[in-house]
PDB file of C-alpha atoms in Angstrom:
ATOM      1  CA  LYS S  66     149.760  30.742 159.380  1.00 69.00           C
ATOM      2  CA  GLY S  67     147.195  29.311 156.615  1.00 84.00           C
ATOM      3  CA  CYS S  68     146.572  28.069 153.498  1.00 89.00           C
ATOM      4  CA  HIS S  69     147.719  29.745 150.301  1.00 93.00           C
ATOM      5  CA  VAL S  70     146.193  28.283 147.253  1.00 93.00           C
ATOM      6  CA  LEU S  71     148.403  29.007 143.515  1.00 94.00           C
ATOM      7  CA  SER S  72     146.233  28.679 140.595  1.00 93.00           C
ATOM      8  CA  GLY S  73     148.828  27.930 137.737  1.00 92.00           C
ATOM      9  CA  GLY S  74     151.049  26.448 140.599  1.00 90.00           C
ATOM     10  CA  THR S  75     153.153  24.210 138.923  1.00 91.00           C
ATOM     11  CA  GLY S  76     154.185  26.312 135.943  1.00 88.00           C
ATOM     12  CA  GLY S  77     156.919  28.571 136.187  1.00 84.00           C
ATOM     13  CA  LEU S  78     155.408  31.843 137.817  1.00 87.00           C
ATOM     14  CA  GLY S  79     153.944  29.974 140.002  1.00 90.00           C
ATOM     15  CA  LEU S  80     156.549  27.691 141.269  1.00 90.00           C
ATOM     16  CA  LEU S  81     158.684  31.363 141.721  1.00 89.00           C
ATOM     17  CA  THR S  82     155.827  32.694 143.655  1.00 92.00           C
ATOM     18  CA  ALA S  83     155.226  29.342 145.708  1.00 93.00           C
ATOM     19  CA  ARG S  84     159.223  29.535 146.595  1.00 91.00           C
ATOM     20  CA  TRP S  85     159.251  32.729 147.661  1.00 92.00           C
ATOM     21  CA  LEU S  86     156.337  32.385 149.649  1.00 93.00           C
ATOM     22  CA  GLY S  87     157.760  29.244 151.314  1.00 91.00           C
ATOM     23  CA  GLN S  88     161.022  31.489 151.841  1.00 90.00           C
ATOM     24  CA  CYS S  89     158.549  34.224 153.770  1.00 90.00           C
ATOM     25  CA  GLY S  90     157.387  31.697 156.007  1.00 88.00           C
ATOM     26  CA  ALA S  91     154.207  30.614 154.645  1.00 90.00           C
ATOM     27  CA  ALA S  92     152.574  27.161 156.762  1.00 89.00           C
ATOM     28  CA  SER S  93     151.048  25.403 154.007  1.00 91.00           C
ATOM     29  CA  MET S  94     150.222  25.927 150.153  1.00 93.00           C
ATOM     30  CA  VAL S  95     148.272  23.737 147.302  1.00 93.00           C
ATOM     31  CA  LEU S  96     149.873  24.231 143.890  1.00 93.00           C
ATOM     32  CA  VAL S  97     147.142  23.603 141.705  1.00 93.00           C
ATOM     33  CA  SER S  98     146.843  23.291 138.031  1.00 92.00           C
ATOM     34  CA  ARG S  99     144.557  21.674 135.360  1.00 88.00           C
ATOM     35  CA  SER S 100     146.438  18.583 134.810  1.00 89.00           C
ATOM     36  CA  GLY S 101     147.647  18.018 138.615  1.00 86.00           C
ATOM     37  CA  LYS S 102     151.289  17.626 137.761  1.00 86.00           C
ATOM     38  CA  PHE S 103     154.789  19.872 137.234  1.00 83.00           C
ATOM     39  CA  VAL S 104     154.963  21.341 133.729  1.00 82.00           C
ATOM     40  CA  ALA S 105     158.091  20.111 132.740  1.00 78.00           C
ATOM     41  CA  GLY S 106     161.346  21.842 133.086  1.00 77.00           C
ATOM     42  CA  THR S 107     160.283  22.937 136.260  1.00 79.00           C
ATOM     43  CA  THR S 108     162.624  20.892 138.178  1.00 82.00           C
ATOM     44  CA  ASN S 109     165.109  23.204 139.426  1.00 82.00           C
ATOM     45  CA  GLU S 110     161.932  25.150 140.848  1.00 82.00           C
ATOM     46  CA  GLN S 111     160.939  21.845 142.587  1.00 82.00           C
ATOM     47  CA  ARG S 112     163.871  21.288 144.027  1.00 84.00           C
ATOM     48  CA  GLN S 113     164.232  25.185 145.373  1.00 85.00           C
ATOM     49  CA  LEU S 114     160.739  24.855 146.991  1.00 83.00           C
ATOM     50  CA  GLU S 115     161.830  21.401 148.751  1.00 84.00           C
ATOM     51  CA  GLN S 116     164.053  23.426 150.470  1.00 85.00           C
ATOM     52  CA  THR S 117     161.838  25.605 152.066  1.00 86.00           C
ATOM     53  CA  SER S 118     160.140  24.679 155.714  1.00 86.00           C
ATOM     54  CA  CYS S 119     156.502  25.055 153.893  1.00 89.00           C
ATOM     55  CA  LYS S 120     154.401  22.095 153.724  1.00 90.00           C
ATOM     56  CA  TRP S 121     152.550  21.928 149.987  1.00 90.00           C
ATOM     57  CA  GLN S 122     150.916  19.812 147.928  1.00 91.00           C
ATOM     58  CA  VAL S 123     149.476  19.785 144.388  1.00 92.00           C
ATOM     59  CA  ALA S 124     145.745  19.026 143.508  1.00 92.00           C
ATOM     60  CA  ARG S 125     144.459  18.923 140.286  1.00 93.00           C
ATOM     61  CA  CYS S 126     141.913  21.985 139.306  1.00 91.00           C
ATOM     62  CA  ASP S 127     140.427  23.792 136.142  1.00 92.00           C
ATOM     63  CA  PHE S 128     139.600  26.977 137.641  1.00 89.00           C
ATOM     64  CA  ALA S 129     137.117  27.782 134.891  1.00 90.00           C
ATOM     65  CA  GLN S 130     134.870  25.304 136.716  1.00 91.00           C
ATOM     66  CA  VAL S 131     133.149  26.148 139.400  1.00 91.00           C
ATOM     67  CA  ALA S 132     132.986  22.971 140.814  1.00 92.00           C
ATOM     68  CA  ASP S 133     136.823  22.283 140.728  1.00 91.00           C
ATOM     69  CA  VAL S 134     137.302  25.618 142.625  1.00 90.00           C
ATOM     70  CA  HIS S 135     134.658  24.458 145.503  1.00 88.00           C
ATOM     71  CA  SER S 136     136.195  21.324 145.633  1.00 87.00           C
ATOM     72  CA  VAL S 137     139.855  22.209 146.018  1.00 87.00           C
ATOM     73  CA  LEU S 138     138.988  25.847 148.055  1.00 85.00           C
ATOM     74  CA  LEU S 139     136.224  24.071 150.465  1.00 84.00           C
ATOM     75  CA  SER S 140     138.135  20.778 150.936  1.00 83.00           C
ATOM     76  CA  PRO S 141     139.740  20.239 154.508  1.00 81.00           C
ATOM     77  CA  GLU S 142     142.268  17.343 152.591  1.00 79.00           C
ATOM     78  CA  CYS S 143     143.563  20.316 150.033  1.00 77.00           C
ATOM     79  CA  CYS S 144     143.136  23.318 152.243  1.00 77.00           C
ATOM     80  CA  PRO S 145     143.494  21.997 155.440  1.00 70.00           C
ATOM     81  CA  ALA S 146     144.324  25.353 157.399  1.00 71.00           C
ATOM     82  CA  LEU S 147     142.077  28.459 157.135  1.00 84.00           C
ATOM     83  CA  LEU S 148     142.722  29.713 153.280  1.00 87.00           C
ATOM     84  CA  ARG S 149     144.694  33.158 153.549  1.00 90.00           C
ATOM     85  CA  GLY S 150     145.959  33.949 150.084  1.00 92.00           C
ATOM     86  CA  PHE S 151     144.806  33.233 146.454  1.00 93.00           C
ATOM     87  CA  TRP S 152     147.945  33.632 144.371  1.00 94.00           C
ATOM     88  CA  HIS S 153     146.219  33.456 140.329  1.00 92.00           C
ATOM     89  CA  ALA S 154     149.293  32.639 137.874  1.00 90.00           C
ATOM     90  CA  ALA S 155     146.868  30.225 135.362  1.00 88.00           C
ATOM     91  CA  GLY S 156     146.686  31.347 131.893  1.00 83.00           C
ATOM     92  CA  VAL S 157     146.287  30.264 128.243  1.00 80.00           C
ATOM     93  CA  LEU S 158     146.826  31.851 125.019  1.00 79.00           C
ATOM     94  CA  SER S 159     145.046  30.892 121.973  1.00 80.00           C
ATOM     95  CA  ASP S 160     146.289  33.594 119.677  1.00 82.00           C
ATOM     96  CA  ALA S 161     144.273  34.714 116.428  1.00 81.00           C
ATOM     97  CA  LEU S 162     143.688  37.533 114.929  1.00 82.00           C
ATOM     98  CA  LEU S 163     140.202  39.400 115.320  1.00 83.00           C
ATOM     99  CA  ALA S 164     138.421  38.265 112.257  1.00 85.00           C
ATOM    100  CA  ARG S 165     139.393  34.746 113.437  1.00 88.00           C
ATOM    101  CA  GLN S 166     138.332  35.157 116.862  1.00 85.00           C
ATOM    102  CA  ASP S 167     135.425  32.694 117.903  1.00 87.00           C
ATOM    103  CA  SER S 168     133.755  31.810 121.029  1.00 85.00           C
ATOM    104  CA  GLU S 169     135.666  28.752 121.861  1.00 87.00           C
ATOM    105  CA  LEU S 170     138.917  30.929 121.620  1.00 83.00           C
ATOM    106  CA  LEU S 171     137.191  33.259 123.928  1.00 84.00           C
ATOM    107  CA  GLN S 172     135.897  30.653 126.615  1.00 85.00           C
ATOM    108  CA  ARG S 173     139.902  29.207 126.279  1.00 85.00           C
ATOM    109  CA  VAL S 174     141.578  31.765 127.197  1.00 85.00           C
ATOM    110  CA  PHE S 175     138.805  33.609 129.501  1.00 85.00           C
ATOM    111  CA  GLY S 176     137.679  30.586 131.452  1.00 87.00           C
ATOM    112  CA  PRO S 177     141.306  30.104 133.174  1.00 86.00           C
ATOM    113  CA  LYS S 178     141.870  33.906 133.651  1.00 90.00           C
ATOM    114  CA  ALA S 179     138.817  35.994 134.332  1.00 89.00           C
ATOM    115  CA  HIS S 180     136.161  33.142 135.090  1.00 89.00           C
ATOM    116  CA  ALA S 181     138.667  31.629 137.370  1.00 90.00           C
ATOM    117  CA  SER S 182     139.270  34.689 139.358  1.00 89.00           C
ATOM    118  CA  ARG S 183     135.485  35.455 139.803  1.00 89.00           C
ATOM    119  CA  HIS S 184     134.581  31.279 140.618  1.00 90.00           C
ATOM    120  CA  VAL S 185     137.144  32.242 143.610  1.00 89.00           C
ATOM    121  CA  HIS S 186     135.643  35.486 144.719  1.00 87.00           C
ATOM    122  CA  ALA S 187     132.268  33.732 144.583  1.00 89.00           C
ATOM    123  CA  VAL S 188     133.564  30.485 146.798  1.00 87.00           C
ATOM    124  CA  CYS S 189     135.351  32.567 149.144  1.00 85.00           C
ATOM    125  CA  HIS S 190     132.798  35.044 149.904  1.00 80.00           C
ATOM    126  CA  GLY S 191     132.325  36.142 153.452  1.00 77.00           C
ATOM    127  CA  ARG S 192     135.851  34.472 154.325  1.00 81.00           C
ATOM    128  CA  GLU S 193     139.169  36.819 155.007  1.00 82.00           C
ATOM    129  CA  LEU S 194     141.833  36.665 152.301  1.00 88.00           C
ATOM    130  CA  ARG S 195     144.736  38.411 153.290  1.00 92.00           C
ATOM    131  CA  ALA S 196     146.709  38.084 149.716  1.00 93.00           C
ATOM    132  CA  CYS S 197     144.463  37.940 146.536  1.00 93.00           C
ATOM    133  CA  MET S 198     147.389  38.527 143.919  1.00 95.00           C
ATOM    134  CA  LEU S 199     146.216  38.158 139.859  1.00 94.00           C
ATOM    135  CA  PHE S 200     148.985  37.909 137.625  1.00 91.00           C
ATOM    136  CA  SER S 201     147.879  40.210 134.839  1.00 90.00           C
ATOM    137  CA  SER S 202     149.953  40.710 131.513  1.00 84.00           C
ATOM    138  CA  ILE S 203     151.197  43.922 129.837  1.00 83.00           C
ATOM    139  CA  ALA S 204     148.706  42.708 127.031  1.00 81.00           C
ATOM    140  CA  ALA S 205     146.038  44.004 128.817  1.00 82.00           C
ATOM    141  CA  LEU S 206     147.529  47.950 128.358  1.00 82.00           C
ATOM    142  CA  GLN S 207     149.605  47.606 124.916  1.00 83.00           C
ATOM    143  CA  GLY S 208     147.713  44.657 123.113  1.00 78.00           C
ATOM    144  CA  GLY S 209     149.037  42.469 121.182  1.00 79.00           C
ATOM    145  CA  SER S 210     148.936  41.173 117.668  1.00 81.00           C
ATOM    146  CA  GLY S 211     146.414  38.093 117.646  1.00 83.00           C
ATOM    147  CA  GLN S 212     146.015  38.524 121.681  1.00 86.00           C
ATOM    148  CA  ALA S 213     142.514  40.379 122.095  1.00 87.00           C
ATOM    149  CA  ASN S 214     141.488  37.422 123.649  1.00 87.00           C
ATOM    150  CA  TYR S 215     144.402  37.408 125.934  1.00 87.00           C
ATOM    151  CA  SER S 216     144.511  40.983 126.199  1.00 88.00           C
ATOM    152  CA  ALA S 217     140.603  41.356 127.010  1.00 89.00           C
ATOM    153  CA  ALA S 218     140.823  38.554 129.963  1.00 90.00           C
ATOM    154  CA  ASN S 219     144.022  40.094 131.368  1.00 90.00           C
ATOM    155  CA  ALA S 220     142.205  43.282 131.385  1.00 92.00           C
ATOM    156  CA  SER S 221     139.364  41.714 133.665  1.00 92.00           C
ATOM    157  CA  LEU S 222     141.642  40.421 135.956  1.00 93.00           C
ATOM    158  CA  ASP S 223     142.932  44.370 136.286  1.00 94.00           C
ATOM    159  CA  THR S 224     139.137  45.553 136.882  1.00 94.00           C
ATOM    160  CA  PHE S 225     138.474  42.419 138.738  1.00 93.00           C
ATOM    161  CA  ALA S 226     141.073  43.687 141.551  1.00 94.00           C
ATOM    162  CA  VAL S 227     139.996  46.997 141.520  1.00 95.00           C
ATOM    163  CA  CYS S 228     135.998  45.894 142.537  1.00 93.00           C
ATOM    164  CA  ARG S 229     137.538  43.805 145.192  1.00 93.00           C
ATOM    165  CA  ARG S 230     139.708  46.510 146.448  1.00 94.00           C
ATOM    166  CA  SER S 231     136.355  49.182 146.607  1.00 95.00           C
ATOM    167  CA  VAL S 232     134.679  46.822 148.718  1.00 92.00           C
ATOM    168  CA  GLY S 233     137.721  46.930 151.148  1.00 92.00           C
ATOM    169  CA  GLN S 234     139.004  43.208 149.905  1.00 92.00           C
ATOM    170  CA  ALA S 235     142.433  42.340 149.122  1.00 93.00           C
ATOM    171  CA  ALA S 236     143.415  42.306 145.714  1.00 94.00           C
ATOM    172  CA  VAL S 237     146.106  43.465 143.667  1.00 94.00           C
ATOM    173  CA  SER S 238     146.934  42.727 139.836  1.00 93.00           C
ATOM    174  CA  THR S 239     150.289  43.107 138.170  1.00 90.00           C
ATOM    175  CA  GLN S 240     150.924  43.409 134.746  1.00 89.00           C
ATOM    176  CA  TRP S 241     153.651  41.262 133.930  1.00 82.00           C
ATOM    177  CA  GLY S 242     155.368  41.940 130.859  1.00 78.00           C
ATOM    178  CA  ALA S 243     158.190  39.688 129.443  1.00 71.00           C
ATOM    179  CA  TRP S 244     159.905  37.578 132.108  1.00 62.00           C
ATOM    180  CA  ALA S 245     162.887  35.451 133.354  1.00 57.00           C
ATOM    181  CA  GLU S 246     163.947  34.440 136.708  1.00 52.00           C
TER     182      GLU S 246
END
């Protein structure tokens, strides 16, 4: 029972996760993205989600902005049931060689990954999340040409999961490689 919120929920990985949650019996979920719209090319995943018995809705939220996080996670309209899970699949690539990385490129990538996880943690302080799944990248471990900012943001998610677990809170971070359905 309860509500599950999926950041990056209208993209490929978010919709695959939503379908899986629906098939596992999740009662309700909120699929969140910065635009509040489905990503182009995800029609098949949307149809598969509609075949589950889960009640779901789409909401607009920039998880890099703490006010947006408050409006989704604490709103009875967006999250009508007790929040039970947060599934963090949001992310942005902004590749550039290290000499060309600047604060704007760092913020563009850190916002939806690292800052978002911390905002959710702060807003959910004192609430019992049964699931906190952070979709990291193998780039955190291996790096990648032109992806210093992306590698660091994903490593931050991995560390954040360890910190949550160290104080008895639910958290898992999974380093994805190249993936397909």
